[in-house]
Amino acid sequence: MTALITGSMAYDTIMVFHDHFKNHILPDQVHILNVAFLVPELRREFGGCAGNIAYNLKLLEKAPLPMATVGKDFGPYREWLSRLGIDQRYLREIDDAYTAQAYITTDLADNQITAFHPGAMSRAHLNQVPQDSDIRIGIVAPDGRDGMIEHAEQFHRSGIPFIFDPGQGTPMFEGKELLRFIELATWAIFNDYEAKLVQEKTRLTPELISDDVDAVVVTKGAEGSVVYIDREPIKISPAKPTAVTDPTGCGDAYRAGAIYGLLEGYDWETVGAIASLMGAIKVESAGTQNHTFTMEGFRERFYDNFGYHL
């Protein structure tokens, strides 16, 4: 009983500038911008939506199958996945490309300047949803544009229910393309901003989208989330983190929780609660794949937050 996770695998290089960007960027000179920031803090994290979701699903003791295109520099990430025991059979290495990577510089006000190189991710369409694995559920997470379109069609043709999760890839698609994703998908998950962008492009609110899928989830950060089923909202309370350290990757952790709940056959109130707790656990740690827990500890925290046992 497993899940196929289509999406990106990426390196995140995160640098911290010990000042404020605004002190070094002159507003009236942005047309000739030429700045350099000294960044004494630097860390390289394993990331990408498929990698992050797979990591979180493995913590929940499931057997994720990430499917992505990666580059010639993937060796360290591959070793990390091997140590975790995550199946890599659907990771295709592209010899003449680098793995997708983001270079993120953050100042003391948490403003960010990011450069993203898609690299091998742009060839995600070379992968195809397999027909011969015991795949119970899938997700189309942010990836190469053509790959996302083709994988949604392949999930549908294969009869595999899947989550449509456009994430930061939402701006790549026109209204007609988003409507096609919604037509094919079984469920959809957006954050609040993405839901508004989808509505702007399709003229469909989450309530209306719920006419075409089994459930629409809209996450609202620290305010929790809302699940729409047949236009009726189900409010999911946020779980309580012990600390707020780094929100990066919380959305992927939430989606892994949703996949786990769906695989286990829980109702959407419980699916949303599991997902909420996954996001809370992630926010307590820096980076996207550094948090950990035992299932016993997870169930205890679930009871503490929601008042009933899984």
Short mmCIF file of C-alpha atoms in Angstrom, two decimals:
data_model
loop_
_atom_site.label_atom_id
_atom_site.label_comp_id
_atom_site.label_asym_id
_atom_site.label_seq_id
_atom_site.Cartn_x
_atom_site.Cartn_y
_atom_site.Cartn_z
CA MET A 1 0.00 0.00 0.00
CA THR A 2 2.05 2.91 -1.27
CA ALA A 3 1.90 6.38 -2.82
CA LEU A 4 3.59 7.67 -5.98
CA ILE A 5 4.86 11.18 -5.40
CA THR A 6 5.55 13.09 -8.61
CA GLY A 7 7.36 16.36 -8.08
CA SER A 8 10.76 17.95 -7.77
CA MET A 9 13.93 16.81 -6.04
CA ALA A 10 16.16 19.78 -5.28
CA TYR A 11 19.04 21.13 -3.26
CA ASP A 12 18.32 24.23 -1.19
CA THR A 13 21.36 26.40 -0.49
CA ILE A 14 20.34 28.79 2.28
CA MET A 15 22.46 31.81 3.24
CA VAL A 16 21.90 34.34 6.01
CA PHE A 17 22.84 38.00 5.56
CA HIS A 18 23.42 39.62 8.96
CA ASP A 19 21.82 42.92 8.03
CA HIS A 20 18.78 44.23 6.17
CA PHE A 21 18.57 44.31 2.38
CA LYS A 22 16.93 47.74 2.56
CA ASN A 23 20.16 49.19 3.98
CA HIS A 24 22.07 48.19 0.85
CA ILE A 25 19.59 48.68 -1.97
CA LEU A 26 18.97 52.28 -3.00
CA PRO A 27 15.38 52.58 -4.33
CA ASP A 28 16.30 55.25 -6.88
CA GLN A 29 19.18 53.13 -8.23
CA VAL A 30 17.47 49.79 -8.82
CA HIS A 31 17.81 50.26 -12.58
CA ILE A 32 21.57 49.82 -12.17
CA LEU A 33 21.45 47.33 -9.31
CA ASN A 34 24.81 45.74 -8.48
CA VAL A 35 25.03 44.46 -4.93
CA ALA A 36 26.94 41.80 -3.03
CA PHE A 37 26.02 40.43 0.38
CA LEU A 38 28.45 38.84 2.82
CA VAL A 39 26.76 35.65 4.08
CA PRO A 40 28.73 34.06 6.93
CA GLU A 41 26.01 31.46 7.51
CA LEU A 42 25.36 28.87 4.81
CA ARG A 43 23.75 25.46 4.82
CA ARG A 44 22.78 23.06 2.06
CA GLU A 45 19.55 21.15 2.57
CA PHE A 46 17.89 18.29 0.74
CA GLY A 47 14.57 19.54 -0.61
CA GLY A 48 12.13 19.60 -3.48
CA CYS A 49 8.45 18.76 -3.07
CA ALA A 50 8.73 15.07 -3.95
CA GLY A 51 11.71 14.62 -1.65
CA ASN A 52 10.08 16.46 1.24
CA ILE A 53 6.76 14.64 0.95
CA ALA A 54 8.54 11.29 0.70
CA TYR A 55 10.63 12.09 3.78
CA ASN A 56 7.56 12.93 5.85
CA LEU A 57 5.61 9.93 4.63
CA LYS A 58 8.53 7.68 5.59
CA LEU A 59 8.40 9.17 9.12
CA LEU A 60 4.78 8.02 9.18
CA GLU A 61 6.01 4.49 8.40
CA LYS A 62 4.67 4.33 4.86
CA ALA A 63 6.64 3.33 1.75
CA PRO A 64 6.71 6.38 -0.53
CA LEU A 65 7.73 6.17 -4.17
CA PRO A 66 9.13 9.54 -5.29
CA MET A 67 9.20 10.02 -9.06
CA ALA A 68 11.43 12.80 -10.38
CA THR A 69 14.24 13.69 -12.75
CA VAL A 70 17.56 14.46 -11.07
CA GLY A 71 20.99 15.58 -12.25
CA LYS A 72 24.57 14.38 -12.35
CA ASP A 73 25.21 15.92 -8.91
CA PHE A 74 22.53 13.85 -7.16
CA GLY A 75 24.99 11.55 -5.36
CA PRO A 76 24.77 13.04 -1.83
CA TYR A 77 20.97 13.17 -2.01
CA ARG A 78 20.86 9.58 -3.26
CA GLU A 79 22.97 8.46 -0.29
CA TRP A 80 20.60 10.31 2.08
CA LEU A 81 17.56 8.57 0.59
CA SER A 82 19.33 5.22 0.84
CA ARG A 83 20.01 5.78 4.54
CA LEU A 84 16.34 6.58 5.02
CA GLY A 85 15.28 3.45 3.14
CA ILE A 86 13.30 5.39 0.53
CA ASP A 87 12.76 3.52 -2.75
CA GLN A 88 14.51 5.29 -5.66
CA ARG A 89 13.37 3.17 -8.58
CA TYR A 90 11.50 6.07 -10.22
CA LEU A 91 14.26 8.66 -9.93
CA ARG A 92 15.71 9.22 -13.41
CA GLU A 93 19.19 10.72 -13.60
CA ILE A 94 19.86 13.17 -16.47
CA ASP A 95 23.57 13.02 -17.27
CA ASP A 96 23.90 16.49 -18.83
CA ALA A 97 21.95 18.46 -16.21
CA TYR A 98 22.19 19.46 -12.58
CA THR A 99 19.59 18.61 -9.97
CA ALA A 100 17.15 21.48 -9.46
CA GLN A 101 18.42 23.91 -6.87
CA ALA A 102 17.40 27.05 -5.06
CA TYR A 103 19.83 29.64 -3.76
CA ILE A 104 18.11 31.55 -0.97
CA THR A 105 19.54 34.58 0.81
CA THR A 106 17.64 35.71 3.90
CA ASP A 107 18.18 38.95 5.82
CA LEU A 108 17.50 39.70 9.48
CA ALA A 109 13.90 40.69 8.70
CA ASP A 110 13.27 37.30 7.02
CA ASN A 111 13.12 38.92 3.59
CA GLN A 112 14.39 36.56 0.92
CA ILE A 113 16.10 36.82 -2.44
CA THR A 114 15.92 33.50 -4.28
CA ALA A 115 17.45 32.25 -7.51
CA PHE A 116 16.07 28.93 -8.77
CA HIS A 117 17.70 26.70 -11.36
CA PRO A 118 15.24 24.02 -12.59
CA GLY A 119 17.93 21.83 -14.15
CA ALA A 120 16.83 18.22 -14.57
CA MET A 121 13.35 19.07 -13.25
CA SER A 122 12.53 20.57 -16.66
CA ARG A 123 12.62 17.05 -18.10
CA ALA A 124 10.13 15.56 -15.65
CA HIS A 125 7.94 14.60 -18.62
CA LEU A 126 10.47 11.85 -19.45
CA ASN A 127 9.06 9.89 -16.51
CA GLN A 128 5.77 8.06 -16.83
CA VAL A 129 3.39 6.90 -14.13
CA PRO A 130 4.09 3.14 -13.82
CA GLN A 131 1.35 0.62 -14.49
CA ASP A 132 2.77 -2.36 -12.62
CA SER A 133 3.28 -1.17 -9.04
CA ASP A 134 0.97 -1.44 -6.03
CA ILE A 135 0.21 2.28 -6.08
CA ARG A 136 -2.90 3.19 -4.10
CA ILE A 137 -2.69 6.96 -4.40
CA GLY A 138 -0.68 9.61 -6.22
CA ILE A 139 0.10 13.29 -6.04
CA VAL A 140 1.01 15.79 -8.74
CA ALA A 141 3.21 18.23 -6.84
CA PRO A 142 5.23 21.15 -8.27
CA ASP A 143 7.55 19.91 -11.00
CA GLY A 144 8.40 20.63 -14.61
CA ARG A 145 5.36 22.07 -16.39
CA ASP A 146 5.02 19.37 -19.04
CA GLY A 147 5.64 16.66 -16.47
CA MET A 148 2.79 17.88 -14.25
CA ILE A 149 0.37 17.94 -17.19
CA GLU A 150 1.34 14.49 -18.46
CA HIS A 151 1.45 12.82 -15.04
CA ALA A 152 -2.07 14.02 -14.23
CA GLU A 153 -3.32 12.48 -17.46
CA GLN A 154 -1.43 9.24 -16.76
CA PHE A 155 -2.78 8.93 -13.21
CA HIS A 156 -6.29 9.39 -14.57
CA ARG A 157 -5.86 6.83 -17.37
CA SER A 158 -4.41 4.34 -14.88
CA GLY A 159 -7.35 4.74 -12.53
CA ILE A 160 -5.07 5.89 -9.69
CA PRO A 161 -6.72 8.53 -7.49
CA PHE A 162 -4.44 11.54 -7.04
CA ILE A 163 -4.06 14.89 -5.33
CA PHE A 164 -3.58 17.99 -7.48
CA ASP A 165 -1.08 20.20 -5.64
CA PRO A 166 0.17 22.96 -7.98
CA GLY A 167 1.96 24.91 -5.23
CA GLN A 168 4.46 27.45 -6.47
CA GLY A 169 3.93 26.06 -9.98
CA THR A 170 0.41 27.54 -10.14
CA PRO A 171 1.44 30.62 -12.18
CA MET A 172 2.74 28.35 -14.98
CA PHE A 173 -0.76 27.32 -15.98
CA GLU A 174 -3.61 29.07 -17.75
CA GLY A 175 -7.22 28.75 -16.64
CA LYS A 176 -8.05 25.98 -19.11
CA GLU A 177 -5.11 23.91 -17.95
CA LEU A 178 -6.05 24.32 -14.29
CA LEU A 179 -9.62 23.30 -15.11
CA ARG A 180 -8.28 20.16 -16.79
CA PHE A 181 -6.23 19.28 -13.70
CA ILE A 182 -9.33 19.72 -11.55
CA GLU A 183 -11.36 17.56 -13.92
CA LEU A 184 -8.81 14.73 -13.66
CA ALA A 185 -7.94 14.93 -9.95
CA THR A 186 -9.60 13.16 -7.04
CA TRP A 187 -8.59 15.80 -4.48
CA ALA A 188 -6.97 19.25 -4.60
CA ILE A 189 -4.79 21.05 -2.04
CA PHE A 190 -3.87 24.74 -2.18
CA ASN A 191 -2.59 27.28 0.27
CA ASP A 192 -4.66 30.42 0.71
CA TYR A 193 -2.73 32.41 -1.90
CA GLU A 194 -2.77 29.60 -4.47
CA ALA A 195 -6.52 29.17 -3.99
CA LYS A 196 -7.02 32.85 -4.81
CA LEU A 197 -4.77 32.58 -7.86
CA VAL A 198 -6.67 29.51 -9.11
CA GLN A 199 -9.94 31.36 -8.55
CA GLU A 200 -8.64 34.35 -10.52
CA LYS A 201 -7.67 32.11 -13.45
CA THR A 202 -10.67 29.75 -13.46
CA ARG A 203 -13.41 31.82 -11.76
CA LEU A 204 -13.93 28.86 -9.43
CA THR A 205 -13.91 29.24 -5.67
CA PRO A 206 -12.80 26.27 -3.56
CA GLU A 207 -16.49 25.61 -2.85
CA LEU A 208 -17.21 25.34 -6.58
CA ILE A 209 -14.11 23.22 -7.24
CA SER A 210 -15.48 20.77 -4.66
CA ASP A 211 -18.27 19.98 -7.14
CA ASP A 212 -15.64 18.30 -9.36
CA VAL A 213 -13.38 16.58 -6.81
CA ASP A 214 -13.97 14.57 -3.64
CA ALA A 215 -12.43 17.26 -1.44
CA VAL A 216 -10.62 20.60 -1.71
CA VAL A 217 -8.20 21.60 1.04
CA VAL A 218 -7.11 25.19 1.62
CA THR A 219 -4.31 25.64 4.14
CA LYS A 220 -4.04 28.88 6.10
CA GLY A 221 -0.78 28.53 8.00
CA ALA A 222 -1.09 29.14 11.73
CA GLU A 223 -4.87 29.56 11.31
CA GLY A 224 -5.33 25.90 10.37
CA SER A 225 -7.04 24.71 7.21
CA VAL A 226 -10.45 24.22 5.63
CA VAL A 227 -11.69 21.16 3.75
CA TYR A 228 -14.55 21.68 1.29
CA ILE A 229 -16.74 18.69 0.46
CA ASP A 230 -19.82 19.26 -1.71
CA ARG A 231 -19.35 23.00 -1.02
CA GLU A 232 -19.58 22.50 2.75
CA PRO A 233 -16.55 23.65 4.77
CA ILE A 234 -14.93 21.55 7.49
CA LYS A 235 -12.63 23.67 9.64
CA ILE A 236 -9.44 21.97 10.81
CA SER A 237 -7.81 23.46 13.89
CA PRO A 238 -4.05 24.08 13.81
CA ALA A 239 -1.87 21.81 15.91
CA LYS A 240 0.35 23.55 18.44
CA PRO A 241 4.10 23.58 17.73
CA THR A 242 6.56 23.69 20.61
CA ALA A 243 8.50 26.39 18.73
CA VAL A 244 8.26 28.28 15.45
CA THR A 245 11.69 27.91 13.85
CA ASP A 246 11.32 27.59 10.08
CA PRO A 247 8.11 27.36 8.01
CA THR A 248 9.94 26.11 4.91
CA GLY A 249 8.55 22.71 3.93
CA CYS A 250 5.49 22.85 6.19
CA GLY A 251 3.19 22.57 3.19
CA ASP A 252 4.94 19.40 2.04
CA ALA A 253 4.70 17.93 5.54
CA TYR A 254 0.97 18.75 5.56
CA ARG A 255 0.51 16.96 2.23
CA ALA A 256 2.35 13.89 3.48
CA GLY A 257 -0.03 13.81 6.45
CA ALA A 258 -3.00 14.02 4.09
CA ILE A 259 -1.66 11.15 1.99
CA TYR A 260 -1.13 9.05 5.11
CA GLY A 261 -4.68 9.73 6.31
CA LEU A 262 -6.14 8.83 2.92
CA LEU A 263 -4.13 5.61 2.75
CA GLU A 264 -5.43 4.70 6.20
CA GLY A 265 -9.02 5.44 5.18
CA TYR A 266 -9.72 8.13 7.80
CA ASP A 267 -12.50 10.69 7.46
CA TRP A 268 -11.48 14.17 6.38
CA GLU A 269 -11.66 15.65 9.88
CA THR A 270 -8.97 13.18 10.93
CA VAL A 271 -7.01 13.47 7.67
CA GLY A 272 -6.85 17.23 8.17
CA ALA A 273 -5.85 16.88 11.81
CA ILE A 274 -3.01 14.48 10.94
CA ALA A 275 -1.82 16.86 8.24
CA SER A 276 -2.02 19.81 10.63
CA LEU A 277 0.14 18.03 13.19
CA MET A 278 2.71 17.16 10.52
CA GLY A 279 3.02 20.84 9.65
CA ALA A 280 3.42 21.79 13.31
CA ILE A 281 6.19 19.24 13.83
CA LYS A 282 8.03 20.47 10.75
CA VAL A 283 7.92 24.17 11.77
CA GLU A 284 9.84 23.31 14.93
CA SER A 285 13.03 22.48 12.95
CA ALA A 286 15.19 24.35 10.44
CA GLY A 287 15.28 22.85 6.97
CA THR A 288 12.79 20.54 5.31
CA GLN A 289 14.15 17.09 6.22
CA ASN A 290 15.68 17.46 9.68
CA HIS A 291 12.70 16.82 11.98
CA THR A 292 11.92 13.36 13.28
CA PHE A 293 9.54 11.50 15.59
CA THR A 294 8.32 8.03 16.51
CA MET A 295 4.81 6.90 15.66
CA GLU A 296 4.13 6.44 19.36
CA GLY A 297 5.15 10.02 20.01
CA PHE A 298 3.09 11.21 17.03
CA ARG A 299 -0.04 9.50 18.34
CA GLU A 300 0.50 11.04 21.78
CA ARG A 301 0.81 14.52 20.29
CA PHE A 302 -2.25 13.89 18.17
CA TYR A 303 -4.28 13.05 21.28
CA ASP A 304 -2.91 16.08 23.12
CA ASN A 305 -3.93 18.39 20.27
CA PHE A 306 -7.24 16.91 19.12
CA GLY A 307 -8.54 14.98 22.12
CA TYR A 308 -8.98 11.54 20.56
CA HIS A 309 -6.80 8.60 19.59
CA LEU A 310 -5.79 7.60 16.09
#
